[in-house]
Coordinates of C-alpha atoms in Angstrom, one line a residue:
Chain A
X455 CA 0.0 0.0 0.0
X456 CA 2.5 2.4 1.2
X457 CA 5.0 1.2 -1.9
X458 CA 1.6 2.4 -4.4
X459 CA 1.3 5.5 -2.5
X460 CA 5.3 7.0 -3.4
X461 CA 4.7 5.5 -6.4
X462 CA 1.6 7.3 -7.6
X463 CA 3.2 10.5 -5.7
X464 CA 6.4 10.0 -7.6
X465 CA 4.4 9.5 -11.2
X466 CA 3.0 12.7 -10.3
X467 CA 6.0 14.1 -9.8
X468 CA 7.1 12.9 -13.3
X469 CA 4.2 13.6 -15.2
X470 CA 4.4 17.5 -14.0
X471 CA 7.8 18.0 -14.4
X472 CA 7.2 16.5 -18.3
X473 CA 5.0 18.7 -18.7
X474 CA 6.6 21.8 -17.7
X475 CA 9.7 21.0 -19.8
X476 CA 7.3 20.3 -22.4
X477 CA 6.0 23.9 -22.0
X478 CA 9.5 25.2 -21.7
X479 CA 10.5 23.6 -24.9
X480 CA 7.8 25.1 -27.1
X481 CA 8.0 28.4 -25.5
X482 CA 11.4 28.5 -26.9
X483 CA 10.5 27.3 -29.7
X484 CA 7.6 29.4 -30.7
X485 CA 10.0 32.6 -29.1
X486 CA 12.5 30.9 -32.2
X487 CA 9.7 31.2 -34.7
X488 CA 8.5 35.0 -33.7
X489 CA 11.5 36.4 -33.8
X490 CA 11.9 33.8 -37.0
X491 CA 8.9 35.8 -38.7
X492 CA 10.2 39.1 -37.5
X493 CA 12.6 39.0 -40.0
X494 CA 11.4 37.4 -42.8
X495 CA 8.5 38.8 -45.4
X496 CA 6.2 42.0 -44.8
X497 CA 6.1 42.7 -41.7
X498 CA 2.4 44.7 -40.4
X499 CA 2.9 47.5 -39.1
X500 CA -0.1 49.0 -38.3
X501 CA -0.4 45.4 -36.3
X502 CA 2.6 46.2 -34.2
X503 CA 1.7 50.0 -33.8
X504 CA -1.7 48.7 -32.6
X505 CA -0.5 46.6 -30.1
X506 CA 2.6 49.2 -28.9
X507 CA -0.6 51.6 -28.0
X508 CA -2.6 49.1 -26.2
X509 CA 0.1 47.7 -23.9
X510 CA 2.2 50.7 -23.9
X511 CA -0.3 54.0 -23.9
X512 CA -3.4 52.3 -22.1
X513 CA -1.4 50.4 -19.4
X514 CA 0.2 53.8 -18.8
X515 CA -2.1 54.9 -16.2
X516 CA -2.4 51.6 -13.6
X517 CA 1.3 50.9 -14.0
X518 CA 2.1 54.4 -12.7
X519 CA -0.5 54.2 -10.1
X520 CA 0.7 51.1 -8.8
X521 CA 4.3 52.1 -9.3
X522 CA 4.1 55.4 -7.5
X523 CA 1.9 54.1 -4.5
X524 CA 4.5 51.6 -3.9
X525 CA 7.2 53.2 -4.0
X526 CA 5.5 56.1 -1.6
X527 CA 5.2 53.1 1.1
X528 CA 8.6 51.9 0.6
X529 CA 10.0 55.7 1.2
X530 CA 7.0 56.4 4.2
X531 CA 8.6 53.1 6.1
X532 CA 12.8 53.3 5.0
X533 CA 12.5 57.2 6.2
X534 CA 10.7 56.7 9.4
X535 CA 13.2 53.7 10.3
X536 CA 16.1 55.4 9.1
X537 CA 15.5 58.8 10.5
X538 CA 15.0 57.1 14.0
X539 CA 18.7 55.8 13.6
X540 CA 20.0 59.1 12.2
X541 CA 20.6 57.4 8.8
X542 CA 18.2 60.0 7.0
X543 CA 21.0 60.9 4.4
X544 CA 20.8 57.4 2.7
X545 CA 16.9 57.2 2.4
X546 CA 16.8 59.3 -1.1
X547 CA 19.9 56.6 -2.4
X548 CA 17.7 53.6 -0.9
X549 CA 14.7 54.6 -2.5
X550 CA 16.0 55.3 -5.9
X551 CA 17.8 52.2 -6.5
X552 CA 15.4 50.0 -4.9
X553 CA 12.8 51.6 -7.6
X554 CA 15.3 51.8 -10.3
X555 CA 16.5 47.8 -9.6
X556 CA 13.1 46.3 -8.8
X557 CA 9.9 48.2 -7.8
X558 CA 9.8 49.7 -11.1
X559 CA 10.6 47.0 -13.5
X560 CA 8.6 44.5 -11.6
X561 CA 5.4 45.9 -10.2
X562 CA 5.4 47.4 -13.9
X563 CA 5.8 43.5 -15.6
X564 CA 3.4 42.5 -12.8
X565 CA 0.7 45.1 -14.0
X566 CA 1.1 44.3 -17.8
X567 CA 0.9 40.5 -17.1
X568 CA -2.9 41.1 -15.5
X569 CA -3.7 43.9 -17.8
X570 CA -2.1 43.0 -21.5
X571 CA -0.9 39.2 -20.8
X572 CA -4.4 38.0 -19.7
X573 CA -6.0 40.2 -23.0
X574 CA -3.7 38.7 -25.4
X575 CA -4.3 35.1 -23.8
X576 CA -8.0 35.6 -23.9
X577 CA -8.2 37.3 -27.6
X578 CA -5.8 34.6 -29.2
X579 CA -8.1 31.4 -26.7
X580 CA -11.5 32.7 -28.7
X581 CA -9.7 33.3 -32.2
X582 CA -8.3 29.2 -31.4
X583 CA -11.7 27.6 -29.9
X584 CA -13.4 29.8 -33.1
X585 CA -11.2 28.0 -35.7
X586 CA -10.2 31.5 -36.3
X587 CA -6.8 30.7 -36.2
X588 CA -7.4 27.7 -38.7
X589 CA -9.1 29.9 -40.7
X590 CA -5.8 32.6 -40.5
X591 CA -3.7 29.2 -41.7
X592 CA -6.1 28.3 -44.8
X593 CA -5.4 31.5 -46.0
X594 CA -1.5 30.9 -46.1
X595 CA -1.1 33.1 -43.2
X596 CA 1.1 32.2 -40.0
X597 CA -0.5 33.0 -37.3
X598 CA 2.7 33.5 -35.2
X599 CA 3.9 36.2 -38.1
X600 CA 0.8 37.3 -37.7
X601 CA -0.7 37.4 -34.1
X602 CA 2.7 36.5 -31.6
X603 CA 5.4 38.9 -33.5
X604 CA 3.9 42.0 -33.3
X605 CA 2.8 41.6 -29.7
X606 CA 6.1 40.2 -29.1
X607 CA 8.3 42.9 -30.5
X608 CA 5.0 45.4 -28.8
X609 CA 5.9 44.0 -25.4
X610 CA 9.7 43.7 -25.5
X611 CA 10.0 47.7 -26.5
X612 CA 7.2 49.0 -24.3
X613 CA 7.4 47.2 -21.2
X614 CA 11.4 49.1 -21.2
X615 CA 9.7 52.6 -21.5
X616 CA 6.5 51.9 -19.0
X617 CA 9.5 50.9 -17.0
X618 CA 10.9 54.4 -17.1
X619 CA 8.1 56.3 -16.4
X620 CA 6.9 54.0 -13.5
X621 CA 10.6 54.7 -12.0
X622 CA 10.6 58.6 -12.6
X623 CA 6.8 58.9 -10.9
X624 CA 8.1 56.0 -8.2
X625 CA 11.2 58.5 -7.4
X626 CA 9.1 61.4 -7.5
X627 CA 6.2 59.6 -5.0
X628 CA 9.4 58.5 -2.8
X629 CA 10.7 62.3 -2.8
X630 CA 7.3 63.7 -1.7
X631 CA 6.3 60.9 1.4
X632 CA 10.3 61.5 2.8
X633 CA 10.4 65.0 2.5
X634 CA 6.6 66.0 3.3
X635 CA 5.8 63.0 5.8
X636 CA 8.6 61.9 7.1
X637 CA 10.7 64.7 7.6
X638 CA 13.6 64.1 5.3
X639 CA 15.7 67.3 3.7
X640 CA 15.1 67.6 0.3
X641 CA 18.9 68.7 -0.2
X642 CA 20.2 65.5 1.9
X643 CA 17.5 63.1 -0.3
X644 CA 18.7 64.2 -3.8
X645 CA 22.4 64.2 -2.9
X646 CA 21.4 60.8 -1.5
X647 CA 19.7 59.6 -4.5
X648 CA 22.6 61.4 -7.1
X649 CA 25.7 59.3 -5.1
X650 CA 23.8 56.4 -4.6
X651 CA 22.2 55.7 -7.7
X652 CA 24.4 54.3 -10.5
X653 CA 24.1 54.3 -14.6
X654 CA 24.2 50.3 -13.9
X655 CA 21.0 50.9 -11.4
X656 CA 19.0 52.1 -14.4
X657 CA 19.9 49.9 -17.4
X658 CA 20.1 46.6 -14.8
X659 CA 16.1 47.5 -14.3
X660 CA 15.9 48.1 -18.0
X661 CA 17.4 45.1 -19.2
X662 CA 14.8 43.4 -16.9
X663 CA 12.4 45.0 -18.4
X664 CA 12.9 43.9 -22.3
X665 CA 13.1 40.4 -20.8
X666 CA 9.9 40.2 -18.7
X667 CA 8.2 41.9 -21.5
X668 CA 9.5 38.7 -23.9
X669 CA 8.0 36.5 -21.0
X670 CA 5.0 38.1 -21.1
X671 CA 4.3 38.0 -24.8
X672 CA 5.7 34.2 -25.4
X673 CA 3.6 32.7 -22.5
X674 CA 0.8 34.7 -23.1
X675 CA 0.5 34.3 -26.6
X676 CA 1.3 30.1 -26.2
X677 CA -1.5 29.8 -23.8
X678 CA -3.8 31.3 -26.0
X679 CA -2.7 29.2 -29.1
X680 CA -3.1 25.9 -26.8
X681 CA -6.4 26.7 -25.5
X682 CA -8.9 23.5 -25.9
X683 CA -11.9 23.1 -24.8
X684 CA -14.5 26.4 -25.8
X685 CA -15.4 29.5 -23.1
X686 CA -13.6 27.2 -20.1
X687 CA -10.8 26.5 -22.0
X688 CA -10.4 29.8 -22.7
X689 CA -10.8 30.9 -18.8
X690 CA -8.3 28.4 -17.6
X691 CA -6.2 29.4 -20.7
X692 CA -6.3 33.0 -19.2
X693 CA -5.2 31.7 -15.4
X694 CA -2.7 29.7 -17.0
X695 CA -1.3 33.0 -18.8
X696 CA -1.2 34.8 -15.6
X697 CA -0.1 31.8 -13.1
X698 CA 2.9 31.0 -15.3
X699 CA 3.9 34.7 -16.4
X700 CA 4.3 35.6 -13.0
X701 CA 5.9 32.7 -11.7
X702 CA 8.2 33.5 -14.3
X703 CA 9.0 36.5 -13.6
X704 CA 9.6 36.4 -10.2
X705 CA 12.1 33.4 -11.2
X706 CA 13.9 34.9 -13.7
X707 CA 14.3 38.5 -11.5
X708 CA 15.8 36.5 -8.6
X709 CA 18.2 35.1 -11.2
X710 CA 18.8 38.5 -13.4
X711 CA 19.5 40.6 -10.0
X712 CA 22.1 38.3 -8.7
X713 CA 23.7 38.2 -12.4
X714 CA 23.9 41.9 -12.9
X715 CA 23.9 43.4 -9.6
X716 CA 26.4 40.9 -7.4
X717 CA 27.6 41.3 -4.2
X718 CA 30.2 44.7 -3.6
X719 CA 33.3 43.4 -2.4
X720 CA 34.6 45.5 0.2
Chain B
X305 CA -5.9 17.3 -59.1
X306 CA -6.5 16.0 -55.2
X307 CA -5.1 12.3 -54.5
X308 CA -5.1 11.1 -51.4
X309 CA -3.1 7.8 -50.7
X310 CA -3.3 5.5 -48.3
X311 CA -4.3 8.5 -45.2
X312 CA -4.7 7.3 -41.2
X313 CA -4.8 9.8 -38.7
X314 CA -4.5 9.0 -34.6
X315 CA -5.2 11.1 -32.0
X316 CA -3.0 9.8 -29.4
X317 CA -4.2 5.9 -29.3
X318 CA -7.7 7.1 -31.4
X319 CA -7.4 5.7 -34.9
X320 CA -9.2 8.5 -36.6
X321 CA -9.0 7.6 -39.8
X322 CA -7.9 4.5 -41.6
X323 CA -6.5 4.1 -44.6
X324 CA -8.5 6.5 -46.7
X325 CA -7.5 6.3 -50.9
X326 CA -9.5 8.9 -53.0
X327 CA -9.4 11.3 -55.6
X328 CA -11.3 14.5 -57.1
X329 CA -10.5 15.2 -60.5
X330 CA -9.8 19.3 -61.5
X331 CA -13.6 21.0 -61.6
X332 CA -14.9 18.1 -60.2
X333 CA -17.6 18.4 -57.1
X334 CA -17.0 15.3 -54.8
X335 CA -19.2 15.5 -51.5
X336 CA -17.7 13.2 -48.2
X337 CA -20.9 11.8 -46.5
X338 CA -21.4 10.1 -43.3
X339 CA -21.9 9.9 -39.7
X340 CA -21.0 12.3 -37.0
X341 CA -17.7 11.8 -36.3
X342 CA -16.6 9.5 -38.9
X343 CA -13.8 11.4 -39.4
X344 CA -15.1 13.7 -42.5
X345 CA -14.0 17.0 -41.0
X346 CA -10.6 15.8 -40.3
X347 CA -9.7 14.2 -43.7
X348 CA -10.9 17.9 -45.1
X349 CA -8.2 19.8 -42.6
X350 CA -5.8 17.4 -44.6
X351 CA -6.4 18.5 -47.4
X352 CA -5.4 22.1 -46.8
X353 CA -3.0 20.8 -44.6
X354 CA -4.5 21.7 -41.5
X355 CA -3.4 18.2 -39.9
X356 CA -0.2 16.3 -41.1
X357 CA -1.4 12.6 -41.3
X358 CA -0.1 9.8 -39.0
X359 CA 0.9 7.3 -42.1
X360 CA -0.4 8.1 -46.0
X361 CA 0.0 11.1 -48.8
X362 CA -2.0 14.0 -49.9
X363 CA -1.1 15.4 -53.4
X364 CA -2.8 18.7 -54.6
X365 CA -1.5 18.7 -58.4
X366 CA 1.0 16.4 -57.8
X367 CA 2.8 18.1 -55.2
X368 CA 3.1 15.9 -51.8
X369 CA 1.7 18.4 -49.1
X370 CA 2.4 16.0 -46.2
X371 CA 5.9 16.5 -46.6
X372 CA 6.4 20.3 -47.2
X373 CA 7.1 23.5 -44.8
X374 CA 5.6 26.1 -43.7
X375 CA 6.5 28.7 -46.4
X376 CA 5.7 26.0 -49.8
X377 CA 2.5 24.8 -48.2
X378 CA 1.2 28.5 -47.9
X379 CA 2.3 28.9 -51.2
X380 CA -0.3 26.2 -52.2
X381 CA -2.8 27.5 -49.9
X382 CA -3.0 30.2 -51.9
X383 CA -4.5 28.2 -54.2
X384 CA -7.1 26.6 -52.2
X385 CA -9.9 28.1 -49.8
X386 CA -12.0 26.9 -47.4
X387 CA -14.9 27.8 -45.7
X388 CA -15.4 26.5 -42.1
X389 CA -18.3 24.4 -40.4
X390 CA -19.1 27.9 -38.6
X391 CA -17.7 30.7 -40.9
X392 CA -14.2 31.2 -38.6
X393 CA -15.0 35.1 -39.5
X394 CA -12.6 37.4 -37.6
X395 CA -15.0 38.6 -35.4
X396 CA -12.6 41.7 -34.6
X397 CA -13.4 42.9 -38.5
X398 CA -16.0 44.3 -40.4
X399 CA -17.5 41.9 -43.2
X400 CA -15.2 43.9 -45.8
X401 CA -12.2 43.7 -43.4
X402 CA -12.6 40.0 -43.6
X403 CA -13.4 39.8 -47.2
X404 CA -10.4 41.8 -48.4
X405 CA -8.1 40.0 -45.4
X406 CA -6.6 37.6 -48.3
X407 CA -6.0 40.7 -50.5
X408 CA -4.2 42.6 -47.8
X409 CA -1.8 39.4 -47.1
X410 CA -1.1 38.4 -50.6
X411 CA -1.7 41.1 -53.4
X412 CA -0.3 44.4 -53.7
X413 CA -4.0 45.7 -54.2
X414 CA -4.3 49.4 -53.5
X415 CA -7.5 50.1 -50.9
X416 CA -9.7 51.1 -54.1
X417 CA -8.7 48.0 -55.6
X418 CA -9.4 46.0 -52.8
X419 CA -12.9 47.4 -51.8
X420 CA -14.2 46.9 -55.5
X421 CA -13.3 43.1 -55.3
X422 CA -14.8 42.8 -51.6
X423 CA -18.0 43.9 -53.3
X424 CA -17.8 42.2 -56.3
X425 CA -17.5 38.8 -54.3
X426 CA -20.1 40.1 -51.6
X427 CA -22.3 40.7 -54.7
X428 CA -21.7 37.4 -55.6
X429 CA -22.6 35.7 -52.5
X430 CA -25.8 38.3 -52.1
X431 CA -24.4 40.0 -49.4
X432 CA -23.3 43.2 -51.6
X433 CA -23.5 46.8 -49.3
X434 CA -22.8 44.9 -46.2
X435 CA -19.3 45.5 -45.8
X436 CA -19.3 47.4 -42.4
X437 CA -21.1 45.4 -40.4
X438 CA -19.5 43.3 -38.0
X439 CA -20.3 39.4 -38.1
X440 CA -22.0 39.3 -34.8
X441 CA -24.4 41.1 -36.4
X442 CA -25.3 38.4 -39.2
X443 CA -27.2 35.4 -39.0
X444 CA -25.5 31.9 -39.1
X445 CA -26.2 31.7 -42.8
X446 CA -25.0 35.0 -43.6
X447 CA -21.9 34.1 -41.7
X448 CA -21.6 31.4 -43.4
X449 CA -22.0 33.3 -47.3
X450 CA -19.1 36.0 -46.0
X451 CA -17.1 32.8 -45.3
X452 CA -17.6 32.3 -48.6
X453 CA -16.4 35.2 -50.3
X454 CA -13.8 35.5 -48.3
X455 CA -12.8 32.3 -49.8
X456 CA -13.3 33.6 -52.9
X457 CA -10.8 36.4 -52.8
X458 CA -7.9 35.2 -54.4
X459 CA -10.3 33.4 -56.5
X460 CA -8.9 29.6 -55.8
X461 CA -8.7 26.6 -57.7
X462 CA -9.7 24.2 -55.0
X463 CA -12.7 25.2 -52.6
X464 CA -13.6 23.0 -49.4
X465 CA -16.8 23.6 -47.5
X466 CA -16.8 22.2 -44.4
X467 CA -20.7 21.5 -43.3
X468 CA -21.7 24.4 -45.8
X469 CA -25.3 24.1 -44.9
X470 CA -25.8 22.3 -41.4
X471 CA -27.7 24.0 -38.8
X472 CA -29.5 26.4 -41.3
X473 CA -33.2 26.4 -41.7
X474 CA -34.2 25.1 -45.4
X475 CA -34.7 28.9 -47.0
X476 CA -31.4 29.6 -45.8
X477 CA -29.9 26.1 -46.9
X478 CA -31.3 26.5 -50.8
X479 CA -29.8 30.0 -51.1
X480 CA -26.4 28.2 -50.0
X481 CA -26.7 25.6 -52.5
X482 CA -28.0 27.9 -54.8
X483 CA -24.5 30.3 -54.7
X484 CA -22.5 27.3 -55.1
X485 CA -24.2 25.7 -58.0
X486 CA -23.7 29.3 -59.5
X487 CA -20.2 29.7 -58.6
X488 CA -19.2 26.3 -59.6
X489 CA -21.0 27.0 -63.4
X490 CA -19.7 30.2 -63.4
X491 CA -15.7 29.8 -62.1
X492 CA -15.3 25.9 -62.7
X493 CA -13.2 25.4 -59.0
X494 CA -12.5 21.9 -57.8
X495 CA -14.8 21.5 -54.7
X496 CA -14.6 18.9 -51.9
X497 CA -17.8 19.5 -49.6
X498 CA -18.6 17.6 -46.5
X499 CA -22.0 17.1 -44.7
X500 CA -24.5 15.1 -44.2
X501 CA -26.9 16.5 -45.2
X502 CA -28.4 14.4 -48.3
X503 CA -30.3 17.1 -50.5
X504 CA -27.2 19.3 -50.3
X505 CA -25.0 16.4 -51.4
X506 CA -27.8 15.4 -54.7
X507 CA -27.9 18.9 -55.3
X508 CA -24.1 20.0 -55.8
X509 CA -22.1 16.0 -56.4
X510 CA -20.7 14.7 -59.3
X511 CA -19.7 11.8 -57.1
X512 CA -19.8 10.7 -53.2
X513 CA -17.1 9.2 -50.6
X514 CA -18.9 7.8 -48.0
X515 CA -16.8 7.4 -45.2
X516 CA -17.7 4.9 -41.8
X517 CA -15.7 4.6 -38.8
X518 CA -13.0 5.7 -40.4
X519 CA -12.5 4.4 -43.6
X520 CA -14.0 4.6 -47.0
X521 CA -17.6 2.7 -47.3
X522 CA -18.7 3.4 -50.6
X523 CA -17.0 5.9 -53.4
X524 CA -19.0 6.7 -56.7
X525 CA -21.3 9.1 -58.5
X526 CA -24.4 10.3 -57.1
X527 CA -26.4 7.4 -58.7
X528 CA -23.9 4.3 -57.8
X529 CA -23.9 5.6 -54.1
X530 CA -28.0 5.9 -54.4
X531 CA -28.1 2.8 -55.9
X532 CA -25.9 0.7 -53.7
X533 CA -27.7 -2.3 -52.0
X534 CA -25.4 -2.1 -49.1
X535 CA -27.8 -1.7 -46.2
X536 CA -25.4 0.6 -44.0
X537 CA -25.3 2.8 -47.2
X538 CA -29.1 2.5 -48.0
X539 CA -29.6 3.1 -43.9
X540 CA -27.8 6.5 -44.0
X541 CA -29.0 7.8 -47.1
X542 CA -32.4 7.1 -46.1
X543 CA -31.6 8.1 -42.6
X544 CA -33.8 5.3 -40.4
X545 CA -32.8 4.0 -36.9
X546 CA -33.2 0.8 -37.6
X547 CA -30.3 -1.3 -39.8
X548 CA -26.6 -2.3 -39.3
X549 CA -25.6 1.2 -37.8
X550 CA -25.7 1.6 -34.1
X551 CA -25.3 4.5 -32.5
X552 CA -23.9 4.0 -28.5
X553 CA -26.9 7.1 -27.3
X554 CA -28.0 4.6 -24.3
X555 CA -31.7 4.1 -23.8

């Protein structure tokens, strides 16, 4: 009995880790085939410009609500702790690169995975449970040329510039809570924030940025071309999207801090 | 023009289809009949390469689509079209978005150019002046005629129709049968239509594959087929409960 029981548990075990290699392997390979596309033929244009403006313009506003907010609790709590240890000049450097390596570049992947990768999931789920996408193919069109590469190249060069807005507003929102709330100097803050703050700060959270917004697009958009199963398959398609997009994320941020901000020797 | 050798599909341990051997000569109207789920839908998606097969060969004018890419099997796409069991209209597009969607991908059309072909195929189907309204706003047989220009577009030389006139009411179904009668005198295409639905099929064939459980029952024109003393054939043609087929609906 107890021999069936690890076994069952360690089938499981197998069968899940298949399948997320599985998913692995054709997320690479269908990122191979975008970018593939992307540089063969006609590309459309007005496809990609569509999709810059909906995940770029309309995801402005909630990224740099979320961004600012949280980056106005993170300088509320590090300026009341450090002021009470005398360690107010290093609140406006803490801030900054904190927003600069993580809050920014995050929260703002975080935001477009709810807002654009759950869209993009859903839209590409109906057009594939509607024999849409069939339809796309039996007129000798690909649908990854046409539906994945212009979201694709959408998301990896707007989630970079909603990155930098959602970092200037997040700075800003830090500058006002320290300053107005907490007491900080403003002089002491921005010559915090100037020394502390490097070039590397900024393009680290950029080059994050590019990447989660290739995440986004890839998983999203594979999801959506898997989805079986009519208006359920497309609602667990959509979970799916979000679930594995994040996951990812978070994953791939641990791994991309260590790599390009390690440890200061002293 | 449209061989199809020795063709079995399996969906994981399902045997789909077995071992199907046909052919449809160039302006030639061959209809696939049978059962629900006997597999007539999936040996159309081969044909426009939809599905790759499990074991077998599909030629369209001699060229073995089984075996090509991407990029050469578009290439014969572009020969073919193929209207879906439910129209598989871009529901994000206006009935002339859709239309001219072919145009836009393939041609070098400029907009004018364009727009006077979307009507002239919407004319043609009798849907002419409805080129911005949105499908959603159509009926299933009107869906089902946009399909059908859309088709028409780059004006192929092989036209599938999958269930062209199932689920419409009979007024609906003659006007369907009626614009491909008409476009088959008036253009000549090679068509391959599947259904089951027998008046369409006496109405449009030159000849009939019956397929059953996967495999060819019965191929031959209109008359052989209606003239078959099989009694599976004679049971579906005439569509009665009673005979050799049984269907597992419990009871």
């Amino acid at each position: 009995m107890r021999s069936s029981a690890a076994t069952d548990f360690f089938e499981h075990i197998g069968r899940s880790v298949e399948c997320w290699l599985s998913a692995m392997g054709a997320a690479f390979i269908l990122l191979a085939q975008a970018v593939y596309q992307g540089f063969t033929g006609r590309q459309n244009y007005k496809e990609i410009a569509n999709q810059m403006a909906l995940i770029g313009f309309n995801s402005m506003p909630i990224v740099l609500v979320t961004v600012a907010f949280s980056a106005m609790v993170l300088a509320y709590h590090t300026a009341t702790q450090f002021v009470r240890f005398g360690a107010s000049s290093y609140v406006g450097g803490m801030v900054a690169v904190s927003v600069a390596r993580e809050i920014a570049p995050v929260l703002t992947a975080v935001v477009v995975v709810a807002r654009v990768g759950s869209s993009i999931a859903a839209e590409i789920g109906s057009m594939q449970v509607t024999e849409q996408i069939d339809a796309l193919r039996s007129l000798a069109v690909s649908p990854v040329k046409y539906l994945v590469t212009p979201r694709l190249l959408a998301c990896l060069t707007m989630l970079p510039v909603l990155t930098v807005f959602a970092g200037l507003i997040g700075v800003a929102g830090g500058y006002v809570v320290a300053v107005f709330s907490a007491g900080v100097n403003p002089t002491v803050y921005k010559s915090s924030m100037l020394s502390l703050l490097t070039v590397r700060d900024v393009w680290g959270g950029l080059i994050k940025a590019v990447i989660f917004g290739g995440l986004i697009a890839i998983i999203s958009c594979q999801k959506g071309l898997n989805t079986r199963g009519g208006a359920a398959g497309v609602g667990r398609a959509i979970t799916s999207a979000v679930v594995a997009s994040i996951i990812w994320i978070y994953i791939v941020n641990y791994l991309l801090s260590v790599l390009i901000f390690p440890p200061v020797q002293l | 023009m449209i061989r199809i050798e020795g063709l079995s599909k399996d969906f994981g341990t399902h045997r789909v289809l077995s071992d199907i051997s046909m052919t449809v000569e160039r302006g030639e109207v061959v209809s696939i009949i049978g059962l629900s789920g006997c597999g007539k839908s999936t040996l159309l998606r081969h044909i426009i390469g939809l599905l790759r097969p499990t074991a077998g060969h599909v030629y369209i004018e001699g060229e073995d689509i089984t075996a090509m890419g991407d990029a050469a099997l578009n290439r014969v796409r572009r020969r073919m079209g193929m209207v879906f069991q439910y129209g598989a209209l871009f529901d994000s597009m206006t009935v002339g978005d859709n239309v001219a969607f072919p145009l836009r991908q393939h041609t070098s059309m400029t907009r004018e150019e364009a727009a006077l072909k979307v009507a002239e195929k919407l004319d043609m189907v009798g849907l002419g002046g409805t080129e911005q309204l949105y499908p959603s706003e159509l009926s299933g047989g009107m869906q089902k005629r946009v399909a059908l220009a859309r088709a028409l577009a780059l004006e192929p030389e092989i036209l599938l129709f999958d269930e062209p006139t199932t689920g419409l009411d009979p007024v609906t179904t003659s006007t369907i049968e009626e614009k491909i009668a008409a476009l088959q005198q008036r253009l000549h295409p090679t068509m391959v239509i599947v259904t089951h639905h027998m008046p369409t099929v006496y109405a449009l064939s030159d000849r009939i594959v019956m397929l059953h459980e996967g495999r060819v029952m019965i191929k031959g024109t209109v008359d052989e087929v209606r003239n078959s003393d099989d009694p599976l054939v004679q049971q579906f043609l005439q569509g009665r409960a009673e005979g050799p087929i049984k269907l597992g609906l419990g009871g």
